[in-house]
Amino acid sequence: MIKKLEARYSYLSDYLFINLLNTINGRNNIFTDFLEEEGLMDEWLSLMKERSLLNSEQVAKINESPIDIKKIQLFREQCRAFFLEPETKSIFLENLASNTEKAPLFFDKAFRPTPSKGGTDGLISLIAYDMLTAHHNGLFPKIKKCKSDTCYALFVDTSGRRKWCSMEVCGNRTKVRKYYAKKSEEHT
Ligand SMILES: [Zn+2]
C-alpha cells in the first residue's frame, strides 16, 4: 500500500514538511489530493516512517487521536501560499510558531521531538517544528516550485540551478514536448 502512495509522488523529499506540502499534484493533467482518499493519511505516516523522516514514537503518538484531514489540508495550503506568494511571509512565520503550542513537543536524549498530543494538533506541531528548523538553517530561500505547469511539487534547490522536482518525471517530459513542438514547427 505504501508503494502505491510513493508512486504518486514525482519525487520524495528528504524533508518531512516538503513531503506533506507535496501531497497534491497535477500529473497527466489530473489534479489529485493524496490526503482526500480514505486511509491515505495513515499510509503517508507509514511512508514517512519507512523513509526515516518520522520515528515509531512520533507515529504512535500521532495515531493516538484522530486526524482531521480538512485541517491538515488548510495548514498545507497556508504553507504552500507562504512559498508561492511571498507577501504573506511575516504573519505566516508567527502563526507557524504558534502551531507548535497546540501540542508542545518533548525532546528525547537525541533531541528528537515527540508531540504531547496526538491527532491533528500533534501532526501539525511536528510539521511546524520541522519547517521552523529548516527556516533557521536558511533553507527557505532555496525552496522552489517545479517548473512544469502541471506539477505542484516544491523542492530544495541546493545548487541554484535545479528547475525540476524530478529530472526523470518532469524534466524529460518537458524536453520531449519541446522537441516535438520544434519538429512540427519545422514541418509547417
Ligand atoms: Zn515536477
mmCIF file of N, CA and C in Angstrom, residues 5-13 19 22 24-27 34 146 148 150-155 162 164-171 173:
data_model
loop_
_atom_site.group_PDB
_atom_site.id
_atom_site.type_symbol
_atom_site.label_atom_id
_atom_site.label_comp_id
_atom_site.label_asym_id
_atom_site.label_seq_id
_atom_site.Cartn_x
_atom_site.Cartn_y
_atom_site.Cartn_z
ATOM 1 N N LEU A 5 1.241 4.801 -2.727
ATOM 2 C CA LEU A 5 1.316 6.224 -2.413
ATOM 3 C C LEU A 5 2.629 6.806 -2.935
ATOM 4 N N GLU A 6 3.703 6.059 -2.751
ATOM 5 C CA GLU A 6 5.018 6.509 -3.203
ATOM 6 C C GLU A 6 5.010 6.782 -4.707
ATOM 7 N N ALA A 7 4.305 5.939 -5.455
ATOM 8 C CA ALA A 7 4.261 6.081 -6.914
ATOM 9 C C ALA A 7 3.542 7.348 -7.351
ATOM 10 N N ARG A 8 2.733 7.915 -6.472
ATOM 11 C CA ARG A 8 2.012 9.142 -6.836
ATOM 12 C C ARG A 8 2.907 10.372 -6.781
ATOM 13 N N TYR A 9 3.946 10.276 -6.001
ATOM 14 C CA TYR A 9 4.878 11.397 -5.896
ATOM 15 C C TYR A 9 5.773 11.426 -7.138
ATOM 16 N N SER A 10 6.037 12.627 -7.654
ATOM 17 C CA SER A 10 7.007 12.710 -8.743
ATOM 18 C C SER A 10 8.406 12.491 -8.162
ATOM 19 N N TYR A 11 8.562 12.807 -6.869
ATOM 20 C CA TYR A 11 9.805 12.518 -6.155
ATOM 21 C C TYR A 11 9.510 12.640 -4.667
ATOM 22 N N LEU A 12 10.328 12.025 -3.836
ATOM 23 C CA LEU A 12 10.164 12.169 -2.381
ATOM 24 C C LEU A 12 11.316 12.998 -1.833
ATOM 25 N N SER A 13 10.978 13.961 -0.984
ATOM 26 C CA SER A 13 11.988 14.855 -0.420
ATOM 27 C C SER A 13 12.628 14.240 0.827
ATOM 28 N N ASN A 19 7.366 16.869 1.990
ATOM 29 C CA ASN A 19 6.541 15.728 1.573
ATOM 30 C C ASN A 19 5.065 15.944 1.907
ATOM 31 N N ASN A 22 3.739 18.433 -0.670
ATOM 32 C CA ASN A 22 3.643 17.817 -1.996
ATOM 33 C C ASN A 22 2.604 16.697 -2.070
ATOM 34 N N ILE A 24 -0.275 17.114 -3.058
ATOM 35 C CA ILE A 24 -1.173 17.389 -4.193
ATOM 36 C C ILE A 24 -0.316 17.337 -5.448
ATOM 37 N N ASN A 25 -0.929 16.959 -6.542
ATOM 38 C CA ASN A 25 -0.197 17.009 -7.801
ATOM 39 C C ASN A 25 -1.136 17.055 -8.990
ATOM 40 N N GLY A 26 -0.584 17.374 -10.138
ATOM 41 C CA GLY A 26 -1.409 17.510 -11.341
ATOM 42 C C GLY A 26 -0.865 16.694 -12.491
ATOM 43 N N ARG A 27 -0.361 15.531 -12.163
ATOM 44 C CA ARG A 27 0.217 14.703 -13.226
ATOM 45 C C ARG A 27 -0.837 14.234 -14.220
ATOM 46 N N PHE A 34 -3.678 13.687 -2.486
ATOM 47 C CA PHE A 34 -3.452 12.350 -1.925
ATOM 48 C C PHE A 34 -4.189 12.144 -0.600
ATOM 49 N N CYS A 146 8.428 23.339 -8.868
ATOM 50 C CA CYS A 146 8.832 22.696 -10.120
ATOM 51 C C CYS A 146 8.395 23.549 -11.314
ATOM 52 N N SER A 148 7.516 22.677 -14.218
ATOM 53 C CA SER A 148 6.414 22.118 -15.005
ATOM 54 C C SER A 148 5.085 22.736 -14.563
ATOM 55 N N THR A 150 2.139 21.597 -14.869
ATOM 56 C CA THR A 150 1.168 20.630 -14.352
ATOM 57 C C THR A 150 1.636 19.964 -13.060
ATOM 58 N N CYS A 151 2.809 20.395 -12.565
ATOM 59 C CA CYS A 151 3.351 19.781 -11.350
ATOM 60 C C CYS A 151 3.334 20.806 -10.218
ATOM 61 N N TYR A 152 2.867 20.403 -9.060
ATOM 62 C CA TYR A 152 2.777 21.310 -7.918
ATOM 63 C C TYR A 152 3.918 21.104 -6.919
ATOM 64 N N ALA A 153 4.840 20.234 -7.256
ATOM 65 C CA ALA A 153 5.867 19.851 -6.288
ATOM 66 C C ALA A 153 6.824 20.989 -5.948
ATOM 67 N N LEU A 154 7.161 21.077 -4.669
ATOM 68 C CA LEU A 154 8.196 22.004 -4.200
ATOM 69 C C LEU A 154 9.449 21.172 -3.947
ATOM 70 N N PHE A 155 10.599 21.805 -4.109
ATOM 71 C CA PHE A 155 11.852 21.096 -3.833
ATOM 72 C C PHE A 155 12.889 22.077 -3.325
ATOM 73 N N ARG A 162 18.663 24.031 -10.205
ATOM 74 C CA ARG A 162 17.670 22.975 -10.442
ATOM 75 C C ARG A 162 16.330 23.582 -10.857
ATOM 76 N N TRP A 164 13.570 21.310 -12.045
ATOM 77 C CA TRP A 164 12.505 20.312 -11.939
ATOM 78 C C TRP A 164 12.574 19.605 -10.591
ATOM 79 N N CYS A 165 11.393 19.171 -10.130
ATOM 80 C CA CYS A 165 11.368 18.384 -8.899
ATOM 81 C C CYS A 165 12.078 17.066 -9.148
ATOM 82 N N SER A 166 11.863 16.527 -10.363
ATOM 83 C CA SER A 166 12.480 15.265 -10.746
ATOM 84 C C SER A 166 12.851 15.343 -12.216
ATOM 85 N N MET A 167 14.119 15.142 -12.497
ATOM 86 C CA MET A 167 14.577 15.183 -13.890
ATOM 87 C C MET A 167 13.870 14.094 -14.694
ATOM 88 N N GLU A 168 13.704 12.916 -14.080
ATOM 89 C CA GLU A 168 13.110 11.776 -14.788
ATOM 90 C C GLU A 168 11.642 12.045 -15.124
ATOM 91 N N VAL A 169 10.904 12.569 -14.143
ATOM 92 C CA VAL A 169 9.458 12.733 -14.355
ATOM 93 C C VAL A 169 9.142 14.035 -15.087
ATOM 94 N N CYS A 170 9.557 15.167 -14.553
ATOM 95 C CA CYS A 170 9.133 16.455 -15.112
ATOM 96 C C CYS A 170 10.131 17.019 -16.129
ATOM 97 N N GLY A 171 11.418 16.854 -15.893
ATOM 98 C CA GLY A 171 12.435 17.381 -16.803
ATOM 99 C C GLY A 171 12.335 16.759 -18.169
ATOM 100 N N ARG A 173 9.912 15.035 -19.544
ATOM 101 C CA ARG A 173 8.628 15.230 -20.211
ATOM 102 C C ARG A 173 8.600 16.563 -20.941
#
